[in-house]
XYZ file of C-alpha atoms in Angstrom:
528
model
C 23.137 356.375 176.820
C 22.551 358.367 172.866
C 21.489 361.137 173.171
C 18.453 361.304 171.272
C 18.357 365.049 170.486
C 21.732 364.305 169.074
C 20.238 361.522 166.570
C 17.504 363.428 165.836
C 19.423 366.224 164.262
C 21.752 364.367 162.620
C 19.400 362.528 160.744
C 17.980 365.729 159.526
C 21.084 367.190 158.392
C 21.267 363.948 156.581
C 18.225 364.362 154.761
C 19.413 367.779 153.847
C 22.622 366.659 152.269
C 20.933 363.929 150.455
C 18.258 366.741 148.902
C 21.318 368.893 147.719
C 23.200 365.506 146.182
C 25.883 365.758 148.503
C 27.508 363.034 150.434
C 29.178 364.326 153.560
C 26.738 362.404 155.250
C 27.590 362.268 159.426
C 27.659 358.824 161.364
C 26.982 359.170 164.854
C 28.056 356.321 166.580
C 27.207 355.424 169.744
C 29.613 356.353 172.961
C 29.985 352.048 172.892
C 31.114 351.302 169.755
C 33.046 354.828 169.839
C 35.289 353.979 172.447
C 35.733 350.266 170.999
C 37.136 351.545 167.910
C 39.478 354.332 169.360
C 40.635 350.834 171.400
C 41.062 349.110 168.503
C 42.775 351.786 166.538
C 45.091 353.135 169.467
C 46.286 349.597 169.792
C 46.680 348.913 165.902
C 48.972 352.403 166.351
C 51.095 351.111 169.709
C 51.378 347.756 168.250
C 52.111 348.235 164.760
C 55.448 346.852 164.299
C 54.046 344.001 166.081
C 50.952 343.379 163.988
C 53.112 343.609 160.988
C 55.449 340.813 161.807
C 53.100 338.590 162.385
C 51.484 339.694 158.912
C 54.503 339.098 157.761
C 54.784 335.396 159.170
C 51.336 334.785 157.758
C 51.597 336.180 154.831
C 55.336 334.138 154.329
C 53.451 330.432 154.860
C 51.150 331.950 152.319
C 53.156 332.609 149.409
C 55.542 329.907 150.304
C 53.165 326.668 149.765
C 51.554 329.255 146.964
C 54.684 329.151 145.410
C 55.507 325.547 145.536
C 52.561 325.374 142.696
C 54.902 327.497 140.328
C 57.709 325.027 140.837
C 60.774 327.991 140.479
C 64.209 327.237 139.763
C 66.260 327.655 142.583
C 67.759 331.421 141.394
C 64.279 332.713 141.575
C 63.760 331.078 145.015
C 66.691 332.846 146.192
C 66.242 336.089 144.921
C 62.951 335.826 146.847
C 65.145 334.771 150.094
C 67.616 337.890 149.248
C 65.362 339.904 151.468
C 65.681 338.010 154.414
C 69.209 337.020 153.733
C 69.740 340.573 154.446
C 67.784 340.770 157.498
C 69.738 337.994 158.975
C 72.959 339.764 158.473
C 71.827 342.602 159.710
C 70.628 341.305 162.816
C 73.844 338.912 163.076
C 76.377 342.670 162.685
C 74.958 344.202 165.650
C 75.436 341.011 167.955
C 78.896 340.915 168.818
C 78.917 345.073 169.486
C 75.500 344.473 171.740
C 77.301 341.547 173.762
C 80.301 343.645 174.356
C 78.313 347.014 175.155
C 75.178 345.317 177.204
C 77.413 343.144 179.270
C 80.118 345.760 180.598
C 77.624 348.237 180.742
C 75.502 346.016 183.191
C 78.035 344.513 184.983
C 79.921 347.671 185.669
C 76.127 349.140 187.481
C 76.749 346.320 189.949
C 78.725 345.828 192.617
C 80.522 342.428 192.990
C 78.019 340.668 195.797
C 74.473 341.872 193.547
C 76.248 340.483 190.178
C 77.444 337.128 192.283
C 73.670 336.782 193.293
C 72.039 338.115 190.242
C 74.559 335.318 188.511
C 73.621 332.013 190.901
C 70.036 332.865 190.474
C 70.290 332.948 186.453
C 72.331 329.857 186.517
C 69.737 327.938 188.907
C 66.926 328.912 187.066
C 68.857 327.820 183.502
C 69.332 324.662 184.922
C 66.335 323.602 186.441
C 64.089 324.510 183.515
C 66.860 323.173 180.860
C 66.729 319.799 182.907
C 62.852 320.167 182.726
C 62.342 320.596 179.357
C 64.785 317.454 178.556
C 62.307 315.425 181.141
C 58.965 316.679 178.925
C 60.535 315.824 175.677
C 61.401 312.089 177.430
C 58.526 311.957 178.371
C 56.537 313.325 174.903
C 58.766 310.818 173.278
C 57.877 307.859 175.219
C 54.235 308.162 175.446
C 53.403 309.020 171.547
C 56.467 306.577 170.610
C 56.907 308.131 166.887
C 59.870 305.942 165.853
C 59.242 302.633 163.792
C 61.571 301.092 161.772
C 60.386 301.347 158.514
C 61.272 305.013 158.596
C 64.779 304.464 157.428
C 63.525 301.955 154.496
C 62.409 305.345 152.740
C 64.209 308.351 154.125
C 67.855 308.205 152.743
C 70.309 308.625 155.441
C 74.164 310.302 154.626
C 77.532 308.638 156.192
C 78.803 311.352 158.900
C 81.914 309.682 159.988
C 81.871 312.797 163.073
C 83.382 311.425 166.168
C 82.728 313.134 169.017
C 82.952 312.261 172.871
C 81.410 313.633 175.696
C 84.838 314.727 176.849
C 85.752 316.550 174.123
C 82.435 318.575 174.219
C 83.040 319.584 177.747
C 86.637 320.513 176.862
C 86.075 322.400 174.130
C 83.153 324.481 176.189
C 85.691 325.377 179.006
C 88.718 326.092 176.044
C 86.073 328.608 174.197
C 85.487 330.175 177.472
C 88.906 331.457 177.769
C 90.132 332.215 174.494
C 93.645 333.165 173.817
C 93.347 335.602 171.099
C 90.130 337.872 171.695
C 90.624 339.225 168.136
C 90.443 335.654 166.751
C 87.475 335.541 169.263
C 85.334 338.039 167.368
C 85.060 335.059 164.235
C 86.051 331.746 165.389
C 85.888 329.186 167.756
C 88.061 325.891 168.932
C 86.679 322.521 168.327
C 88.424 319.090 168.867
C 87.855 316.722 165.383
C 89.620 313.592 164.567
C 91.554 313.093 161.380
C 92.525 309.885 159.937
C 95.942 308.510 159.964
C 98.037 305.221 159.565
C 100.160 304.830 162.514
C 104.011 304.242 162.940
C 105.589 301.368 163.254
C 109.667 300.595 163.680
C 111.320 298.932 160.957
C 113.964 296.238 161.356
C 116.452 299.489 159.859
C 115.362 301.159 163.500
C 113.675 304.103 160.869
C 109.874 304.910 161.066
C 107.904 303.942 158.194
C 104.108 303.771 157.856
C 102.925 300.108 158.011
C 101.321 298.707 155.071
C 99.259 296.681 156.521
C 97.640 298.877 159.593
C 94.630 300.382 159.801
C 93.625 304.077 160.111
C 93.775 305.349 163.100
C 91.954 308.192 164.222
C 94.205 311.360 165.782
C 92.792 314.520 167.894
C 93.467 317.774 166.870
C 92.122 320.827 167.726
C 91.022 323.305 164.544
C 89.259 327.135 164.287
C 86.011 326.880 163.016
C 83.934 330.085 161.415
C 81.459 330.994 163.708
C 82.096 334.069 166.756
C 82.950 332.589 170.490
C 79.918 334.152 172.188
C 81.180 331.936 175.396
C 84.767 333.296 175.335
C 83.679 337.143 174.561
C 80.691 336.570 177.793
C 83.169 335.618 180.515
C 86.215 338.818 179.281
C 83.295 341.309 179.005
C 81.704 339.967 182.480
C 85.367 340.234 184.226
C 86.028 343.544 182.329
C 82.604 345.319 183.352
C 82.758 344.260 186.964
C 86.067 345.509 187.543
C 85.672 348.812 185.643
C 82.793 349.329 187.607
C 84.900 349.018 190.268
C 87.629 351.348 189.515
C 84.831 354.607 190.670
C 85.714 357.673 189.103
C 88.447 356.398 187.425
C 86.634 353.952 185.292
C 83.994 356.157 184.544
C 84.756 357.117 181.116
C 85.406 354.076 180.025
C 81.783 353.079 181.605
C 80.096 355.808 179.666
C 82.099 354.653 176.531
C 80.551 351.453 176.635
C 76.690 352.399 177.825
C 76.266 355.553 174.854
C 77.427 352.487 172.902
C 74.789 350.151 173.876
C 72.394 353.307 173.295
C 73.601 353.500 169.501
C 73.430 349.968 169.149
C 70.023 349.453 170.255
C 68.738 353.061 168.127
C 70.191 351.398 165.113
C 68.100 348.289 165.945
C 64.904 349.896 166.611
C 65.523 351.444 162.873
C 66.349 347.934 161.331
C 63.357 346.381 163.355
C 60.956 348.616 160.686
C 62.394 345.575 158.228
C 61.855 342.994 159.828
C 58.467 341.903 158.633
C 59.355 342.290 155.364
C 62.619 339.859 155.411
C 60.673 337.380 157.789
C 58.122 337.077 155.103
C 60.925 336.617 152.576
C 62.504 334.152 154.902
C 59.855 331.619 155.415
C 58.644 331.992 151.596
C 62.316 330.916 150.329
C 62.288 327.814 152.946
C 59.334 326.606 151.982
C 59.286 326.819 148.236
C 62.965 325.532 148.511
C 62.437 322.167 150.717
C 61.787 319.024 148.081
C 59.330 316.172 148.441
C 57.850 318.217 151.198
C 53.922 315.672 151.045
C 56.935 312.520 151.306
C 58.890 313.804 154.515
C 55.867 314.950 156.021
C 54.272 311.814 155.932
C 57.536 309.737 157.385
C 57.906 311.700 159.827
C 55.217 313.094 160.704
C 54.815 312.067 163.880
C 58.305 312.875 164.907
C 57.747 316.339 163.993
C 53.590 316.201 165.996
C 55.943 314.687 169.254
C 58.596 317.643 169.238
C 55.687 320.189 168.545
C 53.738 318.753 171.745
C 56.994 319.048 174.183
C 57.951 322.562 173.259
C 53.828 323.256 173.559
C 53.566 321.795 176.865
C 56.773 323.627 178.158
C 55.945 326.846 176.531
C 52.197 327.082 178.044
C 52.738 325.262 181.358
C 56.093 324.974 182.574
C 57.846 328.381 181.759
C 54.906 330.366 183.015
C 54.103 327.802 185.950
C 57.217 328.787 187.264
C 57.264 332.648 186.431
C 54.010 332.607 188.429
C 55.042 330.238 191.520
C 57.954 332.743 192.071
C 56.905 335.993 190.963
C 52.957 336.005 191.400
C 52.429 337.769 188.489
C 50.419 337.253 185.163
C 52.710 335.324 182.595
C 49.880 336.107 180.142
C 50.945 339.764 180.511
C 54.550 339.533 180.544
C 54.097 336.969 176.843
C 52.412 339.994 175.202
C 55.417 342.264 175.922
C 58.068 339.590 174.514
C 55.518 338.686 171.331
C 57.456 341.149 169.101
C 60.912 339.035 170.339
C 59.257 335.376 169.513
C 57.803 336.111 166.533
C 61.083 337.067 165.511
C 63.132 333.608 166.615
C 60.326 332.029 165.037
C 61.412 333.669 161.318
C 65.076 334.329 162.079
C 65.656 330.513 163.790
C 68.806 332.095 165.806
C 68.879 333.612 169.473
C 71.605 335.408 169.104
C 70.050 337.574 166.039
C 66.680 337.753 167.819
C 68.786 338.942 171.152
C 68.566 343.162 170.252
C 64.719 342.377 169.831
C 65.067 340.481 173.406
C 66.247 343.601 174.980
C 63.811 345.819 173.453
C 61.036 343.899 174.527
C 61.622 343.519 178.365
C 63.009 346.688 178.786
C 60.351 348.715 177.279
C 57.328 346.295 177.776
C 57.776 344.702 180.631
C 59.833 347.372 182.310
C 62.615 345.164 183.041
C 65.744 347.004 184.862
C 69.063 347.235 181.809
C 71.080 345.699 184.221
C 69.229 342.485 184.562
C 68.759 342.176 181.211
C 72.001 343.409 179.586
C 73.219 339.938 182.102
C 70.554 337.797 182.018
C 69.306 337.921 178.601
C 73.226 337.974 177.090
C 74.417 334.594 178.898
C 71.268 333.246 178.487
C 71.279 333.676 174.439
C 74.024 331.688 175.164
C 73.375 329.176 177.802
C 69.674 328.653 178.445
C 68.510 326.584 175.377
C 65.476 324.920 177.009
C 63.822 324.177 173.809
C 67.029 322.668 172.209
C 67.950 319.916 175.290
C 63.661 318.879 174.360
C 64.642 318.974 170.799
C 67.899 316.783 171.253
C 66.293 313.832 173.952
C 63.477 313.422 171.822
C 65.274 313.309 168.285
C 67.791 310.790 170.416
C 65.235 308.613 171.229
C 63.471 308.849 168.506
C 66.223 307.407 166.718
C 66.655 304.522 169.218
C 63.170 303.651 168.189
C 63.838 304.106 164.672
C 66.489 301.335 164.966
C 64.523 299.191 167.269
C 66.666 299.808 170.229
C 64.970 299.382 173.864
C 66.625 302.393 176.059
C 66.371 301.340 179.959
C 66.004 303.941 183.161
C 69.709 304.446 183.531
C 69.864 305.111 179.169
C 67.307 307.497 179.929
C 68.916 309.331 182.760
C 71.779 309.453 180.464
C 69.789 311.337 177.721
C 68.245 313.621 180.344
C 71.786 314.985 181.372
C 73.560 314.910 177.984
C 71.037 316.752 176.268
C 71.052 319.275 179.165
C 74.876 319.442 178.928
C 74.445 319.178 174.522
C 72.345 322.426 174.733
C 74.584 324.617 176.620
C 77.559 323.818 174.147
C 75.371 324.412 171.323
C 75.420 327.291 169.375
C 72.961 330.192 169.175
C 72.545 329.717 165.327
C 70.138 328.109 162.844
C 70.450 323.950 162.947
C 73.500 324.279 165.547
C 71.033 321.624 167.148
C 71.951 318.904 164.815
C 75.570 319.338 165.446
C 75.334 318.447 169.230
C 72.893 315.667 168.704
C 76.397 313.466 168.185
C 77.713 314.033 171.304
C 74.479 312.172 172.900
C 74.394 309.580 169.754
C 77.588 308.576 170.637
C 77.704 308.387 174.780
C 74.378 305.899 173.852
C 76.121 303.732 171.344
C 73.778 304.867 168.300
C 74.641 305.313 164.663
C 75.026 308.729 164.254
C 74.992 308.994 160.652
C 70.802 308.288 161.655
C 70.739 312.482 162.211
C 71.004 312.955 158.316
C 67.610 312.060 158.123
C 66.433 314.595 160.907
C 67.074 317.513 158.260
C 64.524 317.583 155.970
C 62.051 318.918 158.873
C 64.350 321.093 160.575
C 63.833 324.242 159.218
C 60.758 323.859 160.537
C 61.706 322.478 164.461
C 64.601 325.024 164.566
C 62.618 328.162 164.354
C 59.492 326.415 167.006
C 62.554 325.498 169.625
C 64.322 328.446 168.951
C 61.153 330.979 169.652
C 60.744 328.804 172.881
C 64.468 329.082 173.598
C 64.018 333.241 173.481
C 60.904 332.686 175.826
C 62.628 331.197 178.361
C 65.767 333.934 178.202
C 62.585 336.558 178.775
C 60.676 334.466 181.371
C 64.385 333.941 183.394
C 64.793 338.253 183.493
C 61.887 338.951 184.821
C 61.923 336.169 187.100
C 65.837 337.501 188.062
C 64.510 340.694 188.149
C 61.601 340.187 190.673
C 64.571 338.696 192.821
C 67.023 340.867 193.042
C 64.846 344.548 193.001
C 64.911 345.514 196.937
C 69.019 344.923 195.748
C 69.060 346.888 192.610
C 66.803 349.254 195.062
C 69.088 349.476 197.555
C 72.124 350.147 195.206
C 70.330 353.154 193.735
C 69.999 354.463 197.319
C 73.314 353.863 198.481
C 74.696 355.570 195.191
C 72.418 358.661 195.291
C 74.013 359.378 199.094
C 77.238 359.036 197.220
C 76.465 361.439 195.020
C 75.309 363.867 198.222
C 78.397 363.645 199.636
C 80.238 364.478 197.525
C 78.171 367.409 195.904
C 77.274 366.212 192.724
C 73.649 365.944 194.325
C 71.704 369.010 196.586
C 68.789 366.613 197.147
C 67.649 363.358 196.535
C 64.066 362.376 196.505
C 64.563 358.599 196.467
C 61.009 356.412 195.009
C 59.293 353.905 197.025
C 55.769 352.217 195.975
C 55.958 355.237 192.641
C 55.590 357.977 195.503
C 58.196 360.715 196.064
C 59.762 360.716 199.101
C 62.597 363.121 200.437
C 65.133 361.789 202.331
C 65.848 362.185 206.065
C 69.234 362.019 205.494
C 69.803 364.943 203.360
C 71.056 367.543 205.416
C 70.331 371.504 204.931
C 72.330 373.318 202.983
C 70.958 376.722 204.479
C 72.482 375.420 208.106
């Protein structure tokens, strides 16, 4: 309740001030509206960086169709983009030292068994909601049925003459996870292509001549590509971190090495994170303004773009959290606020890998996630789990089926189910890496694949939707992992704080159960 004494005077002081010409006037508000606005303004303070980046989102959709009016040359549009060129390299230099430090600093806190079960867990969840998300995009696809044929009588397609096979993309995943050369590692990858050649044939002179008359034929090689082999560094720092962890003392330095690391790393990214809104603005603004006959696309494929939207919607608000909730029984509402800062991000940056430092900040520090789930979890799963990519890929697939007026039956379907799911691990965690492994399921169905040309005009926009929904499910899977495996993590902490007695690097422990302090029984007198 006011109190009306309090009113009272105030008023009268008012009066006073306004006799004298003053204007320090008081306003006293009511307890209500008092404790709404220190609300209000304590979250505004705790969530600043957050409200900021997604000013900065708005604010970049803004002046991007605003600026499409001017009609800028394309050295203006990209000094607009230099600010959010920067950001992205920024983001993309602290990746490979965060893999490295994250992962051997988690794995070496676990013992071999709780990193074996922490691991099967991860990899079942990927799985399942990687298949799932190819199953809503199937179905998405099916029921709205955006393809028609006269789509290709006005979008332009280009000749890719890519051949690709669905061996050679499982190859090439297993020859990336064991690289030979961990320097060469850091920068490149291995990828099988095909290069054209006219094949030998024996003379009547028993030399080898090329035939005149032959076709090209088309040889395998294997080549480096640009681009760092997140795969290959995973499974050496994974190895490397579990066994150092299980050298004991003698590993310890080299343990500490790697975790005040990961503690640099991550202070240099909370720094960095301050310009983030700013380059995400700059980002977005320099797409738009850039992207030509923007009304014309839009229009063709319109309902291509409305399909994809709906999948990624339906698996972003139902599936992820109806499974967080079935297996955790907690609040997925909650745990989205706390990784809102990390999906706004994928959503400007379109790459999981640069939004990955964000990743970490978020669960650890919102949703009080334990570093060694995430530093595991989160790093393959940057990686690995690209839920909204397999959606992406079986509904651009069929959508080009359509386009051609191709009928896919059951089995076809099946088919794009598992290729996409297989497609999306052996994708890379970088802007448009999508289009690239469309191919591989082009080609196992027997369509043209020179049809994906006409898939990039709107994929700017797709890429950063399935990549914020790719991020999402990397957070959703930790906490998940994490709900798991805490009476293990737990039980580790005990069993190494009895080490510790023993050993008399500890007097007393005073392990935590349910947030209480409890001493332990075990601890034996020192006075005795």
């Amino acid at each position: 309740m006011v109190n009306r004494t309090e009113v009272a005077q105030a008023e009268e002081e008012n009066k006073d001030e306004i006799r004298r010409g003053g204007s320090n006037l008081k306003v006293n508000l009511p307890p209500e509206l008092a404790s709404i606005k220190k609300l209000v303004w304590d979250w505004m303070r705790t969530n600043l960086l957050l409200s900021l980046t997604v000013l900065g989102v708005l604010l970049g959709l803004f002046f991007g169709f605003l600026g499409r009016l001017g009609n800028f040359s394309e050295g203006t549009i990209q000094l607009i983009s230099f600010p959010g060129e920067i950001l992205m390299r920024l983001l993309k230099m602290f990746i490979l030292p965060l893999i490295i430090s994250s992962l051997i600093a988690g794995m070496a806190q676990l013992d071999a068994r709780s990193s074996t079960r922490m691991g099967l867990r991860a990899l079942a969840y990927y799985m399942v909601t990687t298949i799932l998300a190819a199953i809503v995009g199937i179905i998405m696809v099916l029921i709205v049925h955006p393809g028609n044929t006269d789509i290709k009588q006005h979008v332009s397609a280009r000749p890719d003459e890519t051949k690709v096979s669905t061996l050679d993309a499982i190859l090439d995943i297993i020859r990336n996870m064991f690289p030979d050369n961990l320097v060469q590692a850091c920068f490149q990858q291995v990828q099988t292509t095909y290069k054209k050649v006219k094949p030998l044939v024996l003379a009547d002179d028993s030399n080898m001549t090329l035939s005149q008359n032959s076709s090209y034929v088309m040889k395998q090689q294997l080549v480096y590509k640009d681009g760092t082999n997140v795969m290959g560094m995973i499974v050496f720092c994974l190895a490397f971190g579990l066994f150092a962890g299980q050298m004991g003392p003698k590993g310890k330095v080299i343990v500490d090495f790697f975790v005040v690391l990961n503690e640099i790393i991550m202070s240099l990214v909370s720094f960095v994170m301050w310009f983030s809104p700013f380059g995400i603005m700059c980002l977005i603004s320099g797409k738009i303004m850039g992207i030509e006959n923007l009304v014309t696309t839009a229009q063709q494929l319109g309902m291509y773009m409305i399909t994809v939207i709906l999948g990624l919607l339906v698996h972003a608000l139902l599936t992820l959290p109806g499974i967080y909730f079935f297996l955790t029984r907690k609040n997925p509402a909650v745990f989205f606020r706390g990784m809102l800062q990390a999906w706004v991000t994928a959503l400007g940056t379109a790459s999981s890998s640069a939004t990955l430092p964000i990743t970490f900040k978020c669960l650890e520090e919102n949703n009080g996630i334990d570093t060694r789930v995430t530093r595991f979890v989160v790093a393959v799963g940057a990686t690995v789990n690209m839920d909204g990519t397999a959606l992406y890929e079986a509904v651009a697939a069929i959508f080009i089926a359509q386009m051609n007026g191709i009928e896919l039956g059951l089995g076809e379907v099946i088919t794009v189910s598992l290729t996409a799911t297989l497609a999306s691990i052996g994708a890379a965690s970088i802007p448009s890496a999508a289009l690239i492994t469309m191919l591989l399921i082009l080609t196992t169905l027997g369509l043209p694949t020179n049809d994906v040309s006409l898939l990039f005009a709107v994929d700017w926009l797709l890429d950063r939707l399935r990549t914020s929904i790719n991020v999402l499910g990397d957070g959703y899977g930790a906490g998940i992992v994490y709900h798991m495996s805490k009476h293990e993590l737990d039980q580790m902490d005990a069993e190494r704080h009895l080490e510790a007695i023993e050993i008399g690097i500890i007097k007393d422990v005073e392990p935590v159960e349910e947030n209480k302090p409890r001493k332990s029984s075990l601890v034996k007198d020192t006075q005795t």
